[in-house]
Short mmCIF file of N, CA and C in Angstrom, two decimals:
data_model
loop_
_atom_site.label_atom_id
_atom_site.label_comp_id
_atom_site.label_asym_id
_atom_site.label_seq_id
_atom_site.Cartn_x
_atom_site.Cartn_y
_atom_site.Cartn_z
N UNK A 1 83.50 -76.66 -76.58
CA UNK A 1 83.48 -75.55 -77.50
C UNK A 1 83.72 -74.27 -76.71
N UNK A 2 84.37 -73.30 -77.07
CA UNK A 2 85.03 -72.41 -76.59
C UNK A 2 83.59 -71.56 -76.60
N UNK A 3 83.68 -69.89 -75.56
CA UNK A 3 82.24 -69.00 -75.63
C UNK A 3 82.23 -68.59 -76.95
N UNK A 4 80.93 -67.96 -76.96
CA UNK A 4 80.48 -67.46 -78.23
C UNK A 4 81.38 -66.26 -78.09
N UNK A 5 81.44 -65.56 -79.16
CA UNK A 5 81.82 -64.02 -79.52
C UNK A 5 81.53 -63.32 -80.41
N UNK A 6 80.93 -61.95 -80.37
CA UNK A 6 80.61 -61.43 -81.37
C UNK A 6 81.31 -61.42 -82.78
N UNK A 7 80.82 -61.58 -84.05
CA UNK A 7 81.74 -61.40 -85.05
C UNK A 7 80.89 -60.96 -85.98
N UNK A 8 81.73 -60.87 -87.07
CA UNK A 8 81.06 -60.06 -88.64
C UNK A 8 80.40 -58.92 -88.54
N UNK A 9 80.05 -58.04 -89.22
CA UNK A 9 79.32 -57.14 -89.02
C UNK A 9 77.54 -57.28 -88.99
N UNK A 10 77.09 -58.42 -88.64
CA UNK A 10 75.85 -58.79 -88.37
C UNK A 10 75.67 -58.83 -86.98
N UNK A 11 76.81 -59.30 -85.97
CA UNK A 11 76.92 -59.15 -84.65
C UNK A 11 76.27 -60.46 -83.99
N UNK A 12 76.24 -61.36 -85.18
CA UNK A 12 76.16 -62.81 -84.55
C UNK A 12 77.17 -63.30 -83.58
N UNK A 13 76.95 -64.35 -82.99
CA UNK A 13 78.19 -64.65 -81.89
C UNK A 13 77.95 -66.32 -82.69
N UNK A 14 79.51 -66.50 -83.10
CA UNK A 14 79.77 -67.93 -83.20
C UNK A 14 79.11 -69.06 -82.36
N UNK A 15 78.37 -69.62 -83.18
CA UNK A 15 78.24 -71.40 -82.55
C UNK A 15 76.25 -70.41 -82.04
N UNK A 16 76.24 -69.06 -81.73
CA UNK A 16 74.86 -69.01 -81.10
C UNK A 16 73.90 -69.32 -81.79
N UNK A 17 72.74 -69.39 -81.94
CA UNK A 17 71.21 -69.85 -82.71
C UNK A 17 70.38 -68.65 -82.44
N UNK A 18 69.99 -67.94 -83.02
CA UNK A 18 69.06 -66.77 -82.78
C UNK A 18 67.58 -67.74 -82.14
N UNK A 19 67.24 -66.92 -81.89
CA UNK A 19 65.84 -67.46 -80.75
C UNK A 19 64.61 -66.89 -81.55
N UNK A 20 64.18 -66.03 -82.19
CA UNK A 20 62.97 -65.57 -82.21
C UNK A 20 62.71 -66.72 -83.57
N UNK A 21 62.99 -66.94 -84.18
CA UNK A 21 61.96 -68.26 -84.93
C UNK A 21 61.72 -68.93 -84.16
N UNK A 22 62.49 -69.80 -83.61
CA UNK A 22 61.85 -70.77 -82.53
C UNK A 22 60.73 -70.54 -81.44
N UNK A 23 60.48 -69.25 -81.10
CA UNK A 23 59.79 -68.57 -80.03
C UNK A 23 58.74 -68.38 -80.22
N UNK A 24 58.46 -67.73 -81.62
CA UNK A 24 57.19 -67.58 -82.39
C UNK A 24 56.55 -68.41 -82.99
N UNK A 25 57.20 -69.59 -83.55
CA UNK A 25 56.73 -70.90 -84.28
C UNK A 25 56.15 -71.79 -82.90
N UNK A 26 57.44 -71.65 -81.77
CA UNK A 26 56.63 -72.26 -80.43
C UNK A 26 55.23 -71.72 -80.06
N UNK A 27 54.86 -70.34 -80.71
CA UNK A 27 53.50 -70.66 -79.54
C UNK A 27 52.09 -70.06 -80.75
N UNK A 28 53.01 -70.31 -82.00
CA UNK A 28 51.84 -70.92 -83.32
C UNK A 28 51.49 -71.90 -83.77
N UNK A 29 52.47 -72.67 -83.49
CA UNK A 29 52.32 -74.01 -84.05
C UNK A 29 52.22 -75.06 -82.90
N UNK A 30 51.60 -76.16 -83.40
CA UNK A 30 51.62 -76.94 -82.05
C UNK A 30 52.95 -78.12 -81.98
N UNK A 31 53.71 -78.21 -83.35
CA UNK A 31 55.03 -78.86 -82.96
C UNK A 31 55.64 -78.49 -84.96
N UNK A 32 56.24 -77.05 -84.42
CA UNK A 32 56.87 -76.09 -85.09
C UNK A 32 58.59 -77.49 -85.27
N UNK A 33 59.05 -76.82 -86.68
CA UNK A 33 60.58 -78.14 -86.73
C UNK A 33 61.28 -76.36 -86.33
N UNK A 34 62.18 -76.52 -85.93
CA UNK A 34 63.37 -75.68 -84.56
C UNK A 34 64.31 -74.99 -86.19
N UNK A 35 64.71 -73.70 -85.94
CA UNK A 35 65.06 -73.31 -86.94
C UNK A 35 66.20 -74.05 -86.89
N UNK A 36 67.30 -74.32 -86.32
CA UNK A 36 68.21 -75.13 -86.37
C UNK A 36 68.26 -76.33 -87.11
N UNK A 37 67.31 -76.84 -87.41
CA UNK A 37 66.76 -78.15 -88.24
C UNK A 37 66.58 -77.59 -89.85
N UNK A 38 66.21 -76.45 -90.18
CA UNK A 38 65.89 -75.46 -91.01
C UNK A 38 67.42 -74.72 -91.74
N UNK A 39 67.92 -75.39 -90.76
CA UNK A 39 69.36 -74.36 -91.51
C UNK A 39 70.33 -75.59 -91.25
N UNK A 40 69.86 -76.82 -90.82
CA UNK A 40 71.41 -77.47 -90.59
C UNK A 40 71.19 -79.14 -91.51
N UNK A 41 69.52 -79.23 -92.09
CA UNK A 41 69.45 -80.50 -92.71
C UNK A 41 69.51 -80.29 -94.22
N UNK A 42 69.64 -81.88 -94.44
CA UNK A 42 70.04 -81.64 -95.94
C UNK A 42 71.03 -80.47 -96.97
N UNK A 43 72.33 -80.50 -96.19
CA UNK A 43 72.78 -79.71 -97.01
C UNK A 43 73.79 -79.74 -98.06
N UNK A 44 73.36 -79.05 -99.41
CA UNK A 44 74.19 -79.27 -100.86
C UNK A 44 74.64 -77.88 -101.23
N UNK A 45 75.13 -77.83 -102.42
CA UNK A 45 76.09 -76.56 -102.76
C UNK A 45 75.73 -76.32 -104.49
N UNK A 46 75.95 -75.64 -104.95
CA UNK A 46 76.05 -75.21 -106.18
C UNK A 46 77.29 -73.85 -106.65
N UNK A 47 77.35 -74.12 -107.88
CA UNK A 47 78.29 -73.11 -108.69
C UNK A 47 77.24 -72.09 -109.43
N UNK A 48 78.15 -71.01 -109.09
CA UNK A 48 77.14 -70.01 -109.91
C UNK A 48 77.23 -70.47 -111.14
N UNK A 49 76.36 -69.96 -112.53
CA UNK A 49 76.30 -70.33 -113.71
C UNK A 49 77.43 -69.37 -114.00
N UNK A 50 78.21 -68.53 -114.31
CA UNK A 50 79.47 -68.18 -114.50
C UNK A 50 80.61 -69.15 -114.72
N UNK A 51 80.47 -70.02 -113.46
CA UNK A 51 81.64 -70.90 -113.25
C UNK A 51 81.55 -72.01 -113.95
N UNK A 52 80.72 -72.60 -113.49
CA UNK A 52 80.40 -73.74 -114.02
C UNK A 52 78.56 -74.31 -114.09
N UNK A 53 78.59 -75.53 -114.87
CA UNK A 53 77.02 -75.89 -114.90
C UNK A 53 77.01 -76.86 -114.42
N UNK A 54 77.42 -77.05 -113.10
CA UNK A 54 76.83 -77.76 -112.44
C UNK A 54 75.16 -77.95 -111.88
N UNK A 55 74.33 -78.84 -112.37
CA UNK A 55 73.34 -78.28 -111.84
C UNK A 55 72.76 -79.21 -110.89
N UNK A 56 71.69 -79.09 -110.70
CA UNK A 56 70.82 -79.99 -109.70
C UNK A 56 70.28 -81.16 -109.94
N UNK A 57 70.40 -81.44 -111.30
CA UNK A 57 69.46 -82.80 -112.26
C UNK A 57 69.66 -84.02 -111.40
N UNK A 58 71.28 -84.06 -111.23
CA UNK A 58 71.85 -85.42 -110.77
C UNK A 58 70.93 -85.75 -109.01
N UNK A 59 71.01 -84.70 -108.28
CA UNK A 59 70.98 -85.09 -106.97
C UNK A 59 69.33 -85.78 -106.70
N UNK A 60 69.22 -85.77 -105.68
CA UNK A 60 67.72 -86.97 -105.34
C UNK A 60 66.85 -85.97 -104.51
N UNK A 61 66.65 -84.64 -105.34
CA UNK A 61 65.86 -83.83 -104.83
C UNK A 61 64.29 -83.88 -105.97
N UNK A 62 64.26 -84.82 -106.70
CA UNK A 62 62.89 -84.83 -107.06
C UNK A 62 61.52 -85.54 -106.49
N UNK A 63 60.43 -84.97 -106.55
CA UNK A 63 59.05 -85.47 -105.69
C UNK A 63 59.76 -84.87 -104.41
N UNK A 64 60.60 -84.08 -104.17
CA UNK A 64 60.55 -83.87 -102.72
C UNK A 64 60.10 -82.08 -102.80
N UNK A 65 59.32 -81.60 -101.28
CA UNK A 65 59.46 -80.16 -101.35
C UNK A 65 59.26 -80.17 -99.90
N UNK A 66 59.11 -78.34 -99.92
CA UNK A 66 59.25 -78.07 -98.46
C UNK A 66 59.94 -77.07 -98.38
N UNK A 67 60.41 -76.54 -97.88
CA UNK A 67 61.14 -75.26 -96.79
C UNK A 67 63.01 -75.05 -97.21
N UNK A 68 63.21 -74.50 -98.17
CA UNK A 68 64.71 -74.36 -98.28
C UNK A 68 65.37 -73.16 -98.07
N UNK A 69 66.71 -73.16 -97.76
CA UNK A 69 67.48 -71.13 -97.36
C UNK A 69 68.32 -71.96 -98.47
N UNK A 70 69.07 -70.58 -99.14
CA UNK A 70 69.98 -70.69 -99.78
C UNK A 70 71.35 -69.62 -98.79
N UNK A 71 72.72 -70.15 -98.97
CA UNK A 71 73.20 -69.51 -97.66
C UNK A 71 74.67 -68.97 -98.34
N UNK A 72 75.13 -68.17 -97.83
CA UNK A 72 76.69 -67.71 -98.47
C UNK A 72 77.89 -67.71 -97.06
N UNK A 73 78.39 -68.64 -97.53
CA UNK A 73 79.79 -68.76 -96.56
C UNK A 73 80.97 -67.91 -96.81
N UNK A 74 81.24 -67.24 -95.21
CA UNK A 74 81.52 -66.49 -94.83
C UNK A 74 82.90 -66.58 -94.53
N UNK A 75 83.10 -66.04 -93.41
CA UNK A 75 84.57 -66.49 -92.77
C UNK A 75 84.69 -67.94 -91.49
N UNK A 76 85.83 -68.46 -91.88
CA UNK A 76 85.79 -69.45 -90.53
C UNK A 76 86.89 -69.13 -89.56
N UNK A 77 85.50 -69.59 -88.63
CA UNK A 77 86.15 -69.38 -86.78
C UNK A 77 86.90 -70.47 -86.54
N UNK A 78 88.32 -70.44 -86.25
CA UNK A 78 89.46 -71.13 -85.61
C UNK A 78 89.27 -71.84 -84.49
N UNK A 79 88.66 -70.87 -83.55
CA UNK A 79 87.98 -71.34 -82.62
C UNK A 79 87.09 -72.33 -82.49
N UNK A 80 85.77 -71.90 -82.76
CA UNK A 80 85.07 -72.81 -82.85
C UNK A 80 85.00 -74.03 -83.73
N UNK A 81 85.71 -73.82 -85.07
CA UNK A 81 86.04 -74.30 -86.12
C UNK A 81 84.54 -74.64 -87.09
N UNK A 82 84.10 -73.10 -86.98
CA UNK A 82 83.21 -73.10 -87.91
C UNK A 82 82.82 -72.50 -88.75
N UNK A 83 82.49 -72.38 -90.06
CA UNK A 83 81.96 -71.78 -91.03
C UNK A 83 80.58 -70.55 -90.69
N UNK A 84 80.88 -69.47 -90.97
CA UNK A 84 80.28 -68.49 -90.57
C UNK A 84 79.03 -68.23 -92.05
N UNK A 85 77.91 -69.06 -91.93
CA UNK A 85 77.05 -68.73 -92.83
C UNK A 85 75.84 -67.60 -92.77
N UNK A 86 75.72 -67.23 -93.59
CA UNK A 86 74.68 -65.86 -94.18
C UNK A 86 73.21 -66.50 -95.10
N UNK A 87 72.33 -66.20 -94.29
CA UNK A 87 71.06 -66.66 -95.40
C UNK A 87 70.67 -65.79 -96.21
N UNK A 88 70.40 -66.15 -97.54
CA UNK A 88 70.38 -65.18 -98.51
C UNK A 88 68.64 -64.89 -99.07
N UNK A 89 68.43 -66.41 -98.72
CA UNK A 89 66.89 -66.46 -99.30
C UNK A 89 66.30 -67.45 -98.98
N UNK A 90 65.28 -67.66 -98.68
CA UNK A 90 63.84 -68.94 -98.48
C UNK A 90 63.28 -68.83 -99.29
N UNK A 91 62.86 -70.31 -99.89
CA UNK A 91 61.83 -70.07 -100.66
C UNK A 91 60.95 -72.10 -99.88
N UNK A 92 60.24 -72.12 -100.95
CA UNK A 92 59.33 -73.34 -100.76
C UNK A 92 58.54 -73.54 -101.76
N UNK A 93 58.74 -75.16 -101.86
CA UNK A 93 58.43 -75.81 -103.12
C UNK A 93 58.93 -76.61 -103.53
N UNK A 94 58.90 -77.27 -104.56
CA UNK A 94 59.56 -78.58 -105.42
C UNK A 94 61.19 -78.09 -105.40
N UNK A 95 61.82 -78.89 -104.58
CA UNK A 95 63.34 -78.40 -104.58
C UNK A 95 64.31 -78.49 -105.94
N UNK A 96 63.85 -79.49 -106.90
CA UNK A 96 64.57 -79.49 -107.91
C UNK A 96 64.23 -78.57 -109.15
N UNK A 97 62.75 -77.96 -109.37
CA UNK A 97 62.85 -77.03 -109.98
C UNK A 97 62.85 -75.30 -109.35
N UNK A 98 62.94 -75.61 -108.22
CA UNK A 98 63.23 -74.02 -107.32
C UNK A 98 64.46 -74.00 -107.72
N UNK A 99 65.62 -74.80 -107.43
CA UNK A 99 66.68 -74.67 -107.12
C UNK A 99 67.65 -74.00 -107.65
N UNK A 100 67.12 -75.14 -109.53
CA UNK A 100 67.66 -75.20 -110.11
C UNK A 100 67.59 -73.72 -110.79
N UNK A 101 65.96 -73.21 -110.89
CA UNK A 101 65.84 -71.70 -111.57
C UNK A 101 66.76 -70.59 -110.49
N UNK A 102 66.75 -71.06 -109.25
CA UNK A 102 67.78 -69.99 -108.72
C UNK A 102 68.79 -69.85 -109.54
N UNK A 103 69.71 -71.42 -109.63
CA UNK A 103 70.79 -71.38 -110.77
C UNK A 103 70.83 -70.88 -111.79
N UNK A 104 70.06 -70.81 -112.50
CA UNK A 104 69.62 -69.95 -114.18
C UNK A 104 69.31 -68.52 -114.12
N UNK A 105 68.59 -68.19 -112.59
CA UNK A 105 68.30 -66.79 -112.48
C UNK A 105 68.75 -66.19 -111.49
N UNK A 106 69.03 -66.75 -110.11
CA UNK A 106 69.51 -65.17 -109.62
C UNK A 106 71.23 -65.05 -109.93
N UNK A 107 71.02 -63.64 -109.48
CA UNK A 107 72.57 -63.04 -109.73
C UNK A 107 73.73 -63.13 -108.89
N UNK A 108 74.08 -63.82 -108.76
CA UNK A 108 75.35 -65.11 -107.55
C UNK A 108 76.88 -64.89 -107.70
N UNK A 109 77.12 -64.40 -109.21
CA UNK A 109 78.71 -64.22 -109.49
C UNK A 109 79.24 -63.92 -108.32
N UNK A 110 79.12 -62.79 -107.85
CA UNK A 110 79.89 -62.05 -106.49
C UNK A 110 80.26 -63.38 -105.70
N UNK A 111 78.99 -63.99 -105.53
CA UNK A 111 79.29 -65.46 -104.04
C UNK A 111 80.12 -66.46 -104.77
N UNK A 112 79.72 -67.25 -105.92
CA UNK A 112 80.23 -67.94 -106.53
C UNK A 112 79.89 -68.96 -106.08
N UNK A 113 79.68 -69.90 -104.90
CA UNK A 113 79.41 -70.91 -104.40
C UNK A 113 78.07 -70.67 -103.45
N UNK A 114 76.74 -71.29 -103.57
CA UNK A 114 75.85 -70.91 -103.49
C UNK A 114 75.35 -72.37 -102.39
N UNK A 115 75.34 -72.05 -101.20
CA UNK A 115 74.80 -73.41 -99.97
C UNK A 115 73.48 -73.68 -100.04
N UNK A 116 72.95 -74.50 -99.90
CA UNK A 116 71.49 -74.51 -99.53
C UNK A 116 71.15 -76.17 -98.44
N UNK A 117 70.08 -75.54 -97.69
CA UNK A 117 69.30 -76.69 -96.41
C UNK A 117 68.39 -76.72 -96.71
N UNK A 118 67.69 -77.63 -96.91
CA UNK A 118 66.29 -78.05 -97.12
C UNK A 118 65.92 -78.96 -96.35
N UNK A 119 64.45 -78.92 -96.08
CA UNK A 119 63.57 -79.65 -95.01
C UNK A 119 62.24 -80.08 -96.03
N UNK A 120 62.28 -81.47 -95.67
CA UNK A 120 60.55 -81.67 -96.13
C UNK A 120 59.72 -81.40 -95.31
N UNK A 121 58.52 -80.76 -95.92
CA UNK A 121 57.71 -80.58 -94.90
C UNK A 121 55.96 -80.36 -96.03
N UNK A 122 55.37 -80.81 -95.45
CA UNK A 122 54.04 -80.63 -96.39
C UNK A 122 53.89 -79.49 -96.96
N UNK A 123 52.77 -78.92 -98.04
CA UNK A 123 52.83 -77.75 -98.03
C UNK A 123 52.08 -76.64 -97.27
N UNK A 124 51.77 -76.96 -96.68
CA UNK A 124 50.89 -75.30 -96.04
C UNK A 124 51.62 -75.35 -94.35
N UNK A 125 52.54 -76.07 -94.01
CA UNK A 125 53.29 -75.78 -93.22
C UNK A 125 54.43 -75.56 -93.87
N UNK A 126 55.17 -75.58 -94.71
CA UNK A 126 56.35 -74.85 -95.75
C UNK A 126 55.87 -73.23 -96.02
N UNK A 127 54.69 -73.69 -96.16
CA UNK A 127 53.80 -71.81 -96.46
C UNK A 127 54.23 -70.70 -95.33
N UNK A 128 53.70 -71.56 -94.11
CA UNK A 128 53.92 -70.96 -92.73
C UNK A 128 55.24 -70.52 -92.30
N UNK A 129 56.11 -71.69 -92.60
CA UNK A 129 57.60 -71.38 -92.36
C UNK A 129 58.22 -70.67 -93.23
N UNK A 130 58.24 -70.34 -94.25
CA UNK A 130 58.46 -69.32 -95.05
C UNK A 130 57.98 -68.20 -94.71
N UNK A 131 57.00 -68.05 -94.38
CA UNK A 131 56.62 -66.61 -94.40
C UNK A 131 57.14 -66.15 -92.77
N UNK A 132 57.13 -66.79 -91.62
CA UNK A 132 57.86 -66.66 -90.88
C UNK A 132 59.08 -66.02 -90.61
N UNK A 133 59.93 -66.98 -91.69
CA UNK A 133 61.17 -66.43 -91.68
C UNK A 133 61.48 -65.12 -92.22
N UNK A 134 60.66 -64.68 -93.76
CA UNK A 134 60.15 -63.30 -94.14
C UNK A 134 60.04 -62.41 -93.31
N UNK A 135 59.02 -62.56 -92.41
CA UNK A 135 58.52 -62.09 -91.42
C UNK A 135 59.82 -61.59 -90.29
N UNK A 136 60.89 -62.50 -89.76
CA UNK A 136 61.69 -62.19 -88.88
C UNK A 136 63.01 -62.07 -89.54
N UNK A 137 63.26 -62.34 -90.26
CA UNK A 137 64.74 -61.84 -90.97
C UNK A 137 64.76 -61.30 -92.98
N UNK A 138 65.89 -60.62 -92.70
CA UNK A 138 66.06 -59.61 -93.86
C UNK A 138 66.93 -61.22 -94.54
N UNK A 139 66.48 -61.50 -95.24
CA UNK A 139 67.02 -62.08 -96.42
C UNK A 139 67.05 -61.29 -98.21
N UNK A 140 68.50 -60.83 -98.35
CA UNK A 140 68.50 -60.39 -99.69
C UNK A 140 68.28 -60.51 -100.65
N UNK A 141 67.88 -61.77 -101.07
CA UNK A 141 67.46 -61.93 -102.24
C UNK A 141 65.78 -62.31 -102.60
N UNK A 142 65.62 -61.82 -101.56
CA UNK A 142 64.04 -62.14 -101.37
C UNK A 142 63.32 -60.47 -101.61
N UNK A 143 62.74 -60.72 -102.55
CA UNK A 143 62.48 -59.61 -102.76
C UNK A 143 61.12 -59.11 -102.57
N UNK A 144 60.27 -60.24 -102.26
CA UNK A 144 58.36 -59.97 -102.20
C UNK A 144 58.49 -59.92 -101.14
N UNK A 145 57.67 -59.62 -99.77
CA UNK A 145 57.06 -60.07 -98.55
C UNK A 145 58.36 -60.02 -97.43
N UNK A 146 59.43 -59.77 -97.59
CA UNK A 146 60.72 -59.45 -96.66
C UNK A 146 60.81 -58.25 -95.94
N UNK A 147 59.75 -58.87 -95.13
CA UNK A 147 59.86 -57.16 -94.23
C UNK A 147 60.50 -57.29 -93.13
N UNK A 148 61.45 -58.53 -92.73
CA UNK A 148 62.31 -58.67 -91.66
C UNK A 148 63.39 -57.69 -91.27
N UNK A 149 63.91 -57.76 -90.17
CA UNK A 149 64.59 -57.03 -90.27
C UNK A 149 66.24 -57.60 -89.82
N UNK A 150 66.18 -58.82 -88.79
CA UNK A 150 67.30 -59.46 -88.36
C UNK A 150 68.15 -60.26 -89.65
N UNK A 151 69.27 -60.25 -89.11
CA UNK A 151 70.31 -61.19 -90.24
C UNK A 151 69.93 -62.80 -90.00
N UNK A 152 69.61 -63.85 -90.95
CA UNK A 152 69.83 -65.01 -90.25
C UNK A 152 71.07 -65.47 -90.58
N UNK A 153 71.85 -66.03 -89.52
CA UNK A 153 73.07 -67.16 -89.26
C UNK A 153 73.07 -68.14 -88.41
N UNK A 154 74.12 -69.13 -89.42
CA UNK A 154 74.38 -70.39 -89.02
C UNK A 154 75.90 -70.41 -89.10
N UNK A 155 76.28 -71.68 -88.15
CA UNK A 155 77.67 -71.87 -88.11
C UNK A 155 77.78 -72.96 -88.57
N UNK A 156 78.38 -73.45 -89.86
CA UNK A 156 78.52 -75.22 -90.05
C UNK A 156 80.10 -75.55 -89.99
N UNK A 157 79.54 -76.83 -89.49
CA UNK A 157 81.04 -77.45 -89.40
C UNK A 157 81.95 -78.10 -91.30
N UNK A 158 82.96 -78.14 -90.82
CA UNK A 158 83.38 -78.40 -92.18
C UNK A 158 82.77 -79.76 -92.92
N UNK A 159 82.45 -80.48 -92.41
CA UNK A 159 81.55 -81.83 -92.85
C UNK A 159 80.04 -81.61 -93.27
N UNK A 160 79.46 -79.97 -92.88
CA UNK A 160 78.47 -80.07 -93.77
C UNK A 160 78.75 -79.25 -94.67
N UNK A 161 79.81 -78.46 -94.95
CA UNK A 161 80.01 -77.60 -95.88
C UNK A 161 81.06 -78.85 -97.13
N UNK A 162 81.56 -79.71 -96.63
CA UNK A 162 82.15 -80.82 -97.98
C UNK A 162 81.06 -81.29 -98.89
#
């Protein structure tokens, strides 16, 4: 893989992993899951309700919860040959009725195609990791408890964005 380089106006560098979740979860937790795991498992897509109704009913996200970002894809690097993603929001909880009320309620037209990663994880460590991420990055659509201030990004390859 070719070096990183700065890009977008967030000033992420392709293919890099920001460090301060991992840093802080390392020396709160006694075996914290790596934000990378947090932004790169389980990942599905949705249509804004504009487009279409596609919704969440079908997929095999029920009885499951835990720790999810919802993410907006960006531009792709040639280079690296990767998808330049934007986290928009965390939340935590039952993934099939979180998800799905994102779909019904937030306001997405602009993105149109709406990513999301989810992690199981019990709940009062989903509690923790959520508020974490609150805590260290500005996610926009989060509107309670977001006193972060960093962008979070991920780079996916085209096989998790299909």
């Amino acid at each position: 893989m070719a070096s990183a380089r700065p890009c977008h106006d967030c000033g992420c560098s392709c293919g890099a992993a920001d460090t301060a979740f991992d840093e802080t979860a390392a020396a709160e937790m006694r075996t914290p899951p790596p934000l990378d795991e947090l932004c790169h498992t389980n990942i599905a897509y949705y249509c804004d309700r504009t487009i279409d109704d596609i919704l969440v009913r079908d997929w095999p996200l029920k009885r499951r919860s835990g720790v999810y970002v919802l993410w907006h894809k960006n531009e792709y690097c040639d280079v690296h040959q990767r998808f330049h993603m934007r986290a928009l929001y965390v939340g935590k909880g039952a993934f099939d009725a979180r998800i799905l009320g994102h779909w019904a309620r937030k306001q997405t037209a602009d993105i149109q195609l709406i990513y999301f990663s989810y992690l199981d994880l019990p709940n009062r460590i989903a509690k923790y990791v959520e508020q974490l991420l609150l805590d260290i990055y500005d996610l926009p659509l989060n509107v309670s408890e977001n006193r972060g201030k960093a962008k979070l990004c991920a780079h996916f390859s085209q096989s998790e964005v299909d």
